[in-house]
Coordinates of N, CA and C in Angstrom, one line a residue:
Chain U
X26 N 33.4 67.5 -27.3 CA 32.2 68.3 -27.1 C 32.2 69.1 -25.8
X27 N 33.1 68.7 -24.9 CA 33.1 69.5 -23.7 C 34.2 70.6 -23.7
X28 N 34.9 70.8 -24.8 CA 36.0 71.7 -24.8 C 35.5 73.1 -25.0
X29 N 36.3 74.1 -24.5 CA 36.1 75.5 -24.8 C 37.4 76.0 -25.4
X30 N 37.4 76.4 -26.6 CA 38.6 76.8 -27.3 C 38.8 78.3 -27.2
X31 N 39.9 78.8 -26.7 CA 40.2 80.2 -26.5 C 41.3 80.7 -27.3
X32 N 41.2 81.9 -27.9 CA 42.3 82.5 -28.6 C 42.2 84.1 -28.5
X33 N 43.3 84.8 -28.6 CA 44.7 84.2 -28.8 C 45.3 83.7 -27.5
X34 N 46.4 83.1 -27.6 CA 47.1 82.7 -26.4 C 47.7 83.9 -25.7
X35 N 48.2 84.9 -26.4 CA 48.7 86.1 -25.8 C 48.3 87.3 -26.7
X36 N 48.3 88.4 -26.0 CA 47.8 89.6 -26.7 C 48.5 90.8 -26.1
X37 N 49.0 91.7 -27.0 CA 49.7 92.9 -26.5 C 48.9 94.1 -27.1
X38 N 48.5 95.0 -26.3 CA 47.6 96.1 -26.7 C 48.2 97.4 -26.1
X39 N 48.1 98.5 -26.9 CA 48.5 99.8 -26.4 C 47.5 100.3 -25.4
X40 N 47.9 101.1 -24.5 CA 47.0 101.8 -23.6 C 46.0 102.6 -24.3
X41 N 44.7 102.4 -23.9 CA 43.6 103.1 -24.6 C 43.0 102.3 -25.7
X42 N 43.6 101.2 -26.1 CA 43.1 100.4 -27.2 C 42.1 99.4 -26.8
X43 N 41.6 98.6 -27.7 CA 40.6 97.6 -27.4 C 41.2 96.2 -27.4
X44 N 40.9 95.5 -26.4 CA 41.4 94.1 -26.3 C 40.3 93.2 -26.6
X45 N 40.5 92.2 -27.4 CA 39.4 91.3 -27.8 C 39.9 89.8 -27.6
X46 N 39.2 89.0 -26.9 CA 39.6 87.6 -26.6 C 38.3 86.8 -27.0
X47 N 38.6 85.7 -27.7 CA 37.5 84.9 -28.3 C 37.5 83.5 -27.7
X48 N 36.3 83.0 -27.6 CA 36.1 81.6 -27.2 C 35.0 80.9 -28.0
X49 N 35.2 79.6 -28.2 CA 34.2 78.9 -29.0 C 33.9 77.6 -28.2
X50 N 32.7 77.1 -28.3 CA 32.3 75.9 -27.6 C 31.5 75.0 -28.5
X51 N 31.4 73.8 -28.1 CA 30.7 72.8 -29.0 C 29.4 72.3 -28.4
X52 N 29.3 72.2 -27.1 CA 28.1 71.7 -26.4 C 27.0 72.7 -26.3
X53 N 26.0 72.6 -27.1 CA 24.9 73.6 -27.1 C 24.1 73.6 -25.8
X54 N 24.4 72.7 -24.9 CA 23.6 72.7 -23.7 C 24.3 73.6 -22.6
X55 N 25.5 74.1 -22.8 CA 26.1 75.0 -21.9 C 25.1 76.2 -21.7
X56 N 25.0 76.7 -20.4 CA 24.1 77.7 -20.2 C 24.6 78.8 -19.3
X57 N 25.9 78.9 -19.1 CA 26.5 79.9 -18.3 C 27.9 80.1 -18.8
X58 N 28.3 81.4 -19.1 CA 29.5 81.7 -19.8 C 30.2 82.8 -19.1
X59 N 31.1 82.5 -18.1 CA 31.8 83.5 -17.4 C 33.2 83.8 -17.9
X60 N 33.7 84.9 -17.6 CA 35.1 85.3 -17.8 C 35.8 85.5 -16.5
X61 N 37.0 85.0 -16.3 CA 37.7 85.1 -15.1 C 39.0 85.9 -15.4
X62 N 39.5 86.7 -14.5 CA 40.7 87.5 -14.6 C 41.7 87.0 -13.5
X63 N 42.9 86.7 -13.9 CA 43.9 86.2 -12.9 C 45.1 87.1 -13.0
X64 N 45.5 87.6 -11.8 CA 46.8 88.4 -11.7 C 47.8 87.4 -11.2
X65 N 49.1 87.7 -11.5 CA 50.2 86.8 -11.1 C 50.2 86.5 -9.6
X66 N 50.3 85.3 -9.2 CA 50.3 84.9 -7.8 C 48.9 84.9 -7.1
X67 N 47.9 85.1 -7.9 CA 46.5 85.1 -7.3 C 45.7 84.0 -8.0
X68 N 44.5 83.7 -7.4 CA 43.6 82.9 -8.0 C 42.7 83.6 -9.0
X69 N 42.1 83.0 -9.9 CA 41.2 83.7 -10.8 C 40.0 84.3 -10.1
X70 N 39.5 85.4 -10.6 CA 38.3 86.0 -10.0 C 37.3 86.3 -11.1
X71 N 36.0 86.2 -10.8 CA 35.0 86.4 -11.8 C 35.0 87.9 -12.3
X72 N 35.0 88.1 -13.6 CA 35.1 89.4 -14.1 C 33.7 89.8 -14.6
X73 N 33.1 89.0 -15.4 CA 31.8 89.2 -16.0 C 31.2 87.9 -16.5
X74 N 29.9 87.7 -16.6 CA 29.3 86.5 -17.0 C 28.1 86.7 -17.8
X75 N 27.7 85.8 -18.7 CA 26.5 85.9 -19.5 C 25.8 84.6 -19.6
X76 N 24.5 84.7 -19.7 CA 23.7 83.5 -20.0 C 23.2 83.6 -21.5
X77 N 22.9 82.5 -22.1 CA 22.6 82.5 -23.5 C 21.3 83.1 -24.0
X78 N 20.5 83.7 -23.1 CA 19.3 84.3 -23.5 C 19.5 85.8 -23.9
X79 N 20.8 86.3 -23.7 CA 21.1 87.6 -24.1 C 22.3 87.6 -25.1
X80 N 22.5 88.6 -25.9 CA 23.6 88.6 -26.9 C 24.7 89.5 -26.4
X81 N 24.5 90.3 -25.4 CA 25.6 91.2 -25.0 C 25.3 91.6 -23.5
X82 N 26.5 91.7 -22.8 CA 26.4 92.2 -21.5 C 27.6 93.1 -21.2
X83 N 27.3 94.3 -20.7 CA 28.4 95.3 -20.5 C 28.4 95.7 -19.0
X84 N 29.7 95.7 -18.5 CA 29.9 96.2 -17.1 C 31.2 97.0 -17.2
X85 N 30.9 98.3 -17.1 CA 32.0 99.3 -17.2 C 32.7 99.2 -18.6
X86 N 34.0 99.0 -18.5 CA 34.8 98.8 -19.8 C 34.8 97.4 -20.4
X87 N 34.2 96.5 -19.7 CA 34.2 95.1 -20.1 C 32.8 94.7 -20.7
X88 N 32.9 94.1 -21.9 CA 31.7 93.6 -22.6 C 31.8 92.2 -23.0
X89 N 30.8 91.4 -22.8 CA 30.7 90.1 -23.4 C 29.8 90.1 -24.6
X90 N 30.2 89.6 -25.7 CA 29.3 89.5 -26.9 C 29.1 88.0 -27.1
X91 N 27.9 87.6 -27.2 CA 27.5 86.2 -27.3 C 26.8 85.9 -28.6
X92 N 27.3 84.9 -29.4 CA 26.7 84.5 -30.6 C 26.3 83.0 -30.5
X93 N 25.0 82.8 -30.2 CA 24.5 81.5 -29.9 C 24.6 80.6 -31.2
X94 N 24.2 81.1 -32.3 CA 24.2 80.3 -33.6 C 25.6 79.9 -33.9
X95 N 26.6 80.7 -33.7 CA 28.0 80.4 -34.0 C 28.7 79.7 -32.9
X96 N 28.1 79.6 -31.8 CA 28.6 79.0 -30.6 C 29.9 79.6 -30.2
X97 N 29.9 81.0 -30.1 CA 31.1 81.7 -29.8 C 30.7 82.8 -28.8
X98 N 31.7 83.2 -28.0 CA 31.5 84.4 -27.2 C 32.9 85.1 -27.0
X99 N 32.8 86.4 -26.8 CA 34.1 87.1 -26.7 C 34.0 88.1 -25.6
X100 N 35.2 88.5 -25.2 CA 35.4 89.5 -24.2 C 36.0 90.7 -24.9
X101 N 35.4 91.9 -24.7 CA 36.0 93.1 -25.2 C 36.3 94.0 -24.0
X102 N 37.6 94.5 -24.0 CA 38.0 95.4 -23.0 C 38.3 96.8 -23.7
X103 N 37.4 97.7 -23.4 CA 37.5 99.1 -24.0 C 38.5 99.9 -23.2
X104 N 39.2 100.8 -23.9 CA 40.1 101.7 -23.2 C 41.0 100.9 -22.3
X105 N 41.7 100.0 -22.9 CA 42.6 99.1 -22.1 C 43.6 99.9 -21.3
X106 N 43.8 99.4 -20.0 CA 44.8 100.1 -19.1 C 45.9 99.1 -18.7
X107 N 47.0 99.6 -18.3 CA 48.1 98.7 -17.9 C 47.7 97.8 -16.7
X108 N 46.8 98.3 -15.9 CA 46.2 97.5 -14.8 C 45.4 96.4 -15.2
X109 N 45.0 96.3 -16.5 CA 44.2 95.2 -17.0 C 45.2 94.0 -17.4
X110 N 46.5 94.3 -17.4 CA 47.4 93.2 -17.7 C 47.2 92.0 -16.8
X111 N 46.9 90.9 -17.3 CA 46.5 89.7 -16.5 C 46.3 88.6 -17.5
X112 N 46.0 87.4 -16.9 CA 45.5 86.3 -17.8 C 44.0 86.2 -17.7
X113 N 43.4 86.0 -18.8 CA 41.9 85.9 -18.8 C 41.5 84.5 -19.3
X114 N 40.5 84.0 -18.6 CA 40.0 82.6 -18.9 C 38.5 82.8 -19.2
X115 N 38.1 82.2 -20.3 CA 36.7 82.0 -20.5 C 36.3 80.6 -20.0
X116 N 35.0 80.4 -19.7 CA 34.6 79.2 -19.2 C 33.1 78.9 -19.6
X117 N 32.7 77.7 -19.5 CA 31.3 77.3 -19.8 C 30.9 76.3 -18.7
X118 N 29.6 76.5 -18.4 CA 29.1 75.6 -17.4 C 27.7 75.1 -17.8
X119 N 27.4 73.9 -17.3 CA 26.1 73.3 -17.6 C 25.3 73.0 -16.4
X120 N 24.2 73.7 -16.2 CA 23.4 73.5 -15.0 C 23.0 72.1 -14.8
X121 N 23.1 71.7 -13.5 CA 22.7 70.3 -13.2 C 23.8 69.3 -13.3
X122 N 24.9 69.6 -14.0 CA 26.0 68.7 -14.1 C 27.1 69.0 -13.2
X123 N 27.2 70.2 -12.7 CA 28.3 70.7 -11.8 C 29.6 70.7 -12.5
X124 N 29.6 70.6 -13.8 CA 30.9 70.7 -14.5 C 31.1 72.1 -15.0
X125 N 32.4 72.5 -14.9 CA 32.8 73.8 -15.2 C 34.0 73.7 -16.1
X126 N 33.9 74.1 -17.4 CA 35.0 73.9 -18.3 C 35.7 75.2 -18.6
X127 N 37.0 75.3 -18.5 CA 37.7 76.5 -18.8 C 38.4 76.4 -20.1
X128 N 38.6 77.6 -20.7 CA 39.5 77.7 -21.9 C 41.0 77.7 -21.4
X129 N 41.9 77.8 -22.3 CA 43.3 77.7 -22.0 C 43.9 79.0 -21.6
X130 N 43.2 80.1 -21.6 CA 43.7 81.3 -21.1 C 44.4 82.2 -22.1
X131 N 44.3 83.5 -21.9 CA 45.0 84.5 -22.8 C 45.7 85.5 -21.9
X132 N 47.0 85.6 -22.1 CA 47.8 86.5 -21.4 C 47.8 87.8 -22.0
X133 N 47.2 88.8 -21.4 CA 47.1 90.2 -21.9 C 48.1 91.1 -21.3
X134 N 48.8 91.8 -22.2 CA 49.7 92.9 -21.7 C 49.3 94.2 -22.3
X135 N 49.1 95.2 -21.5 CA 48.7 96.5 -22.0 C 49.9 97.4 -21.8
X136 N 50.4 98.0 -22.9 CA 51.6 98.8 -22.8 C 51.2 100.2 -22.4
X137 N 52.0 100.8 -21.5 CA 51.7 102.2 -21.1 C 52.1 103.2 -22.1
Chain D
X25 N 36.0 88.1 6.6 CA 36.2 88.3 5.2 C 35.9 86.9 4.5
X26 N 35.1 87.0 3.5 CA 34.9 85.7 2.7 C 36.1 85.3 2.0
X27 N 36.5 84.0 2.2 CA 37.7 83.6 1.5 C 37.7 82.0 1.4
X28 N 38.6 81.6 0.5 CA 38.9 80.2 0.3 C 40.4 80.1 0.7
X29 N 40.8 79.3 1.6 CA 42.1 79.2 2.1 C 42.7 77.8 1.8
X30 N 43.9 77.9 1.1 CA 44.6 76.7 0.8 C 45.9 76.6 1.5
X31 N 46.3 75.4 1.9 CA 47.6 75.2 2.5 C 48.2 73.8 2.1
X32 N 49.5 73.7 1.9 CA 50.4 74.8 1.9 C 50.4 75.6 0.6
X33 N 50.9 76.7 0.5 CA 51.0 77.5 -0.7 C 52.1 77.1 -1.6
X34 N 53.2 76.6 -1.0 CA 54.3 76.0 -1.8 C 54.8 74.7 -1.2
X35 N 55.1 73.8 -2.0 CA 55.5 72.5 -1.5 C 56.4 71.8 -2.5
X36 N 57.6 71.3 -2.0 CA 58.5 70.5 -2.8 C 58.5 69.2 -2.1
X37 N 58.2 68.1 -2.9 CA 58.2 66.8 -2.3 C 58.9 65.8 -3.3
X38 N 59.0 64.6 -2.9 CA 59.6 63.5 -3.7 C 58.6 62.5 -4.2
X39 N 58.9 61.9 -5.2 CA 58.0 60.8 -5.8 C 57.6 59.8 -4.7
X40 N 56.3 59.6 -4.6 CA 55.8 58.5 -3.7 C 55.4 58.9 -2.3
X41 N 55.8 60.1 -1.9 CA 55.5 60.6 -0.6 C 54.2 61.2 -0.5
X42 N 53.3 60.6 0.2 CA 51.9 61.0 0.3 C 51.8 62.4 0.8
X43 N 50.9 63.2 0.2 CA 50.7 64.6 0.7 C 49.2 65.0 0.6
X44 N 48.9 65.9 1.4 CA 47.5 66.5 1.4 C 47.6 68.0 1.3
X45 N 46.8 68.5 0.4 CA 46.6 70.0 0.3 C 45.2 70.3 0.8
X46 N 45.2 71.1 1.8 CA 43.9 71.4 2.5 C 43.2 72.6 1.8
X47 N 41.9 72.7 1.9 CA 41.1 73.8 1.4 C 40.0 74.0 2.3
X48 N 39.8 75.2 2.7 CA 38.7 75.6 3.6 C 38.0 76.9 3.1
X49 N 36.7 76.9 3.2 CA 35.9 78.1 2.8 C 35.0 78.5 3.9
X50 N 34.8 79.8 4.1 CA 34.0 80.3 5.2 C 32.7 81.0 4.7
X51 N 32.2 80.6 3.5 CA 31.1 81.2 2.9 C 29.8 80.2 2.9
X52 N 30.0 79.1 3.5 CA 28.9 78.1 3.6 C 28.4 77.7 2.2
X53 N 29.4 77.6 1.3 CA 29.1 77.1 0.0 C 28.9 75.6 -0.1
X54 N 27.9 75.2 -0.9 CA 27.7 73.8 -1.1 C 28.7 73.2 -2.0
X55 N 29.1 73.9 -3.1 CA 29.9 73.4 -4.2 C 31.4 73.7 -3.9
X56 N 32.2 72.7 -4.1 CA 33.7 72.9 -4.0 C 34.4 72.1 -5.1
X57 N 35.5 72.6 -5.5 CA 36.2 71.9 -6.7 C 37.7 72.2 -6.6
X58 N 38.4 71.2 -7.2 CA 39.8 71.4 -7.3 C 40.2 71.5 -8.8
X59 N 41.2 72.4 -9.1 CA 41.7 72.5 -10.5 C 43.2 72.5 -10.4
X60 N 43.8 72.1 -11.5 CA 45.2 72.3 -11.7 C 45.4 73.2 -12.9
X61 N 46.4 74.0 -12.8 CA 46.7 75.0 -13.9 C 48.1 74.7 -14.4
X62 N 48.2 74.4 -15.7 CA 49.4 74.1 -16.4 C 49.5 75.0 -17.6
X63 N 50.7 75.5 -17.9 CA 50.9 76.4 -19.1 C 50.4 75.8 -20.3
X64 N 49.6 76.6 -21.0 CA 49.0 76.2 -22.3 C 47.8 75.2 -22.2
X65 N 47.5 74.8 -21.0 CA 46.4 73.9 -20.8 C 45.2 74.5 -20.0
X66 N 45.5 75.7 -19.4 CA 44.4 76.4 -18.7 C 44.1 75.7 -17.4
X67 N 42.9 75.8 -16.9 CA 42.5 75.2 -15.7 C 41.7 73.9 -16.0
X68 N 42.1 72.8 -15.4 CA 41.5 71.6 -15.6 C 40.9 71.0 -14.3
X69 N 39.7 70.6 -14.3 CA 39.0 70.2 -13.1 C 39.4 68.8 -12.7
X70 N 39.8 68.6 -11.4 CA 40.3 67.3 -10.9 C 39.1 66.6 -10.3
X71 N 38.5 67.2 -9.3 CA 37.3 66.6 -8.6 C 36.4 67.8 -8.2
X72 N 35.2 67.4 -8.0 CA 34.3 68.4 -7.4 C 33.3 67.8 -6.4
X73 N 32.7 68.6 -5.6 CA 31.8 68.1 -4.6 C 30.6 69.0 -4.6
X74 N 29.4 68.4 -4.6 CA 28.2 69.1 -4.6 C 27.7 69.4 -3.2
X75 N 28.1 68.6 -2.3 CA 27.8 68.8 -0.9 C 28.5 67.8 0.0
X76 N 28.3 67.8 1.3 CA 29.0 66.9 2.2 C 28.7 65.4 1.7
X77 N 29.8 64.7 1.7 CA 29.8 63.3 1.3 C 29.4 63.0 -0.1
X78 N 29.3 64.0 -1.0 CA 29.0 63.9 -2.4 C 30.1 64.4 -3.3
X79 N 30.9 63.5 -3.9 CA 32.0 64.0 -4.8 C 31.9 63.3 -6.1
X80 N 32.6 63.9 -7.1 CA 32.6 63.2 -8.4 C 33.9 63.7 -9.2
X81 N 34.2 62.8 -10.1 CA 35.5 63.1 -10.9 C 35.3 64.2 -11.9
X82 N 36.3 65.0 -12.1 CA 36.4 66.0 -13.1 C 37.0 65.4 -14.3
X83 N 37.8 66.2 -15.0 CA 38.4 65.8 -16.3 C 39.8 65.1 -16.1
X84 N 40.5 65.3 -15.0 CA 41.8 64.8 -14.8 C 41.9 64.2 -13.4
X85 N 41.1 63.2 -13.0 CA 41.1 62.7 -11.6 C 42.2 61.7 -11.3
X86 N 42.9 61.2 -12.3 CA 43.9 60.1 -12.0 C 45.0 60.5 -11.1
X87 N 45.2 59.8 -10.0 CA 46.3 60.1 -9.1 C 45.9 60.9 -7.9
X88 N 44.6 61.3 -7.9 CA 44.2 62.2 -6.8 C 43.0 61.5 -6.1
X89 N 42.8 61.9 -4.8 CA 41.6 61.6 -4.1 C 41.1 62.8 -3.3
X90 N 39.8 62.8 -3.0 CA 39.3 63.9 -2.2 C 38.3 63.3 -1.2
X91 N 37.9 64.1 -0.3 CA 36.9 63.8 0.7 C 36.2 65.0 1.1
X92 N 34.9 64.9 1.5 CA 34.1 66.0 1.9 C 33.3 65.6 3.1
X93 N 34.0 65.6 4.2 CA 33.3 65.2 5.5 C 32.6 66.4 6.2
X94 N 33.1 67.6 5.9 CA 32.5 68.8 6.5 C 32.2 69.7 5.3
X95 N 31.2 70.6 5.5 CA 30.9 71.5 4.4 C 32.0 72.5 4.0
X96 N 32.8 72.9 5.0 CA 33.7 73.9 4.8 C 35.1 73.4 4.2
X97 N 35.3 72.1 4.3 CA 36.7 71.6 4.0 C 36.6 70.6 2.8
X98 N 37.6 70.7 2.0 CA 37.7 69.8 0.8 C 39.1 69.5 0.5
X99 N 39.8 68.6 1.2 CA 41.2 68.3 1.0 C 41.4 67.5 -0.3
X100 N 42.6 67.8 -0.9 CA 43.1 67.1 -2.1 C 44.2 66.2 -1.6
X101 N 44.1 64.9 -1.9 CA 45.1 63.9 -1.5 C 45.8 63.3 -2.6
X102 N 47.2 63.4 -2.6 CA 48.0 62.7 -3.6 C 48.7 61.5 -2.9
X103 N 48.1 60.3 -3.1 CA 48.6 59.1 -2.4 C 50.1 58.8 -2.7
X104 N 50.4 58.9 -4.0 CA 51.8 58.6 -4.4 C 52.1 59.5 -5.5
X105 N 52.5 60.7 -5.1 CA 52.8 61.8 -6.1 C 53.9 61.4 -7.2
X106 N 53.7 61.8 -8.4 CA 54.6 61.6 -9.4 C 55.0 63.0 -10.1
X107 N 56.1 63.0 -10.8 CA 56.6 64.3 -11.4 C 55.5 65.0 -12.3
X108 N 54.7 64.2 -12.9 CA 53.7 64.8 -13.8 C 52.5 65.4 -13.0
X109 N 52.6 65.4 -11.7 CA 51.6 66.1 -10.9 C 52.2 67.4 -10.4
X110 N 53.4 67.8 -10.8 CA 53.9 69.1 -10.6 C 53.0 70.1 -11.3
X111 N 52.5 71.0 -10.5 CA 51.5 71.9 -11.1 C 51.1 73.0 -10.1
X112 N 50.3 73.9 -10.5 CA 49.7 74.9 -9.6 C 48.2 74.5 -9.4
X113 N 47.9 74.3 -8.2 CA 46.6 73.8 -7.8 C 45.7 74.9 -7.2
X114 N 44.4 74.9 -7.6 CA 43.5 75.8 -7.1 C 42.2 75.1 -6.5
X115 N 41.8 75.5 -5.4 CA 40.5 75.1 -4.8 C 39.5 76.2 -5.1
X116 N 38.3 75.9 -5.3 CA 37.3 76.9 -5.6 C 36.0 76.5 -4.9
X117 N 35.1 77.4 -4.6 CA 33.8 77.1 -4.0 C 32.8 78.0 -4.6
X118 N 31.5 77.6 -4.5 CA 30.4 78.3 -5.1 C 29.1 78.0 -4.4
X119 N 28.3 78.9 -4.3 CA 26.9 78.6 -3.9 C 26.2 78.0 -5.1
X120 N 25.4 77.0 -4.9 CA 24.7 76.5 -6.1 C 23.8 77.5 -6.6
X121 N 23.8 77.7 -7.9 CA 23.1 78.7 -8.6 C 21.7 78.1 -9.1
X122 N 21.2 78.8 -10.1 CA 19.9 78.3 -10.6 C 20.0 76.9 -11.2
X123 N 19.0 76.2 -11.1 CA 18.9 74.8 -11.7 C 20.0 73.9 -11.1
X124 N 20.6 74.2 -10.0 CA 21.5 73.3 -9.3 C 22.9 73.3 -9.8
X125 N 23.3 74.2 -10.7 CA 24.6 74.3 -11.1 C 25.4 75.4 -10.4
X126 N 26.7 75.3 -10.4 CA 27.5 76.4 -9.8 C 27.5 77.7 -10.5
X127 N 27.5 78.8 -9.8 CA 27.5 80.1 -10.5 C 29.0 80.6 -10.4
X128 N 29.1 81.7 -9.7 CA 30.4 82.3 -9.6 C 31.3 81.4 -8.7
X129 N 32.5 81.2 -9.2 CA 33.5 80.4 -8.4 C 34.4 81.4 -7.7
X130 N 34.6 81.1 -6.4 CA 35.6 81.8 -5.6 C 36.8 80.9 -5.4
X131 N 37.9 81.4 -5.8 CA 39.2 80.7 -5.8 C 40.1 81.0 -4.6
X132 N 40.8 80.0 -4.2 CA 41.9 80.3 -3.3 C 43.1 80.8 -4.0
X133 N 44.2 81.1 -3.3 CA 45.3 81.7 -3.9 C 46.3 80.8 -4.6
X134 N 46.0 79.5 -4.5 CA 46.8 78.5 -5.2 C 47.8 77.8 -4.3
X135 N 48.2 76.6 -4.7 CA 49.2 75.8 -4.1 C 50.2 75.3 -5.2
X136 N 51.4 75.8 -5.1 CA 52.4 75.4 -6.1 C 53.1 74.1 -5.6
X137 N 52.9 73.0 -6.3 CA 53.5 71.7 -5.9 C 54.5 71.3 -6.9
X138 N 55.7 70.9 -6.4 CA 56.8 70.4 -7.2 C 57.1 69.0 -6.7
X139 N 57.0 68.0 -7.6 CA 57.3 66.6 -7.3 C 58.6 66.2 -7.9
X140 N 59.6 65.9 -7.2 CA 60.9 65.5 -7.7 C 61.1 64.0 -8.0

């Protein structure tokens, strides 16, 4: 019930294409859903996050879509660029518990 | 510059030789946490701390110890390292967000540990 399942494990996209990464969770009490981006040799950094009271959040080329009834959320990267090549982690957090659960990661490669 | 600093960045050690990985943050964050990153398993939480002298187990605490004597420091201690603790370790900190939970996590650059 504490897991966050992420797919795909790896993704190759042409420059200018759309990258889509999906995550599913089981615990309906989760109330914070961030996405982190990690470049090789670096720590993860927050990319974008959403709370369950909204169904979509957009920041530049990055969009989170949130489906509360299906217990799923996804990251869409529009107009993907080679500089977006990185590993992406979804996560879920539950206020008051201080627990932060991460997905297993998606390695994205954008071809020039 | 706001940052989370881990040391050492790389370490090769032998089974049973006690080691400490230090973590320090300069953002006055209450929440700090340790994660290990392994291929195919993502980031798994080892221990976390809500504030000074307050710590709790994450999902994979076996073989690790932590302490939080000062707000800025949160060292990870491996009393008797074993080869299955070979991993990439990350320390993270966060200001407590709404309703007492952590919001954005700020990560260090990682410590790659190899136990022979």
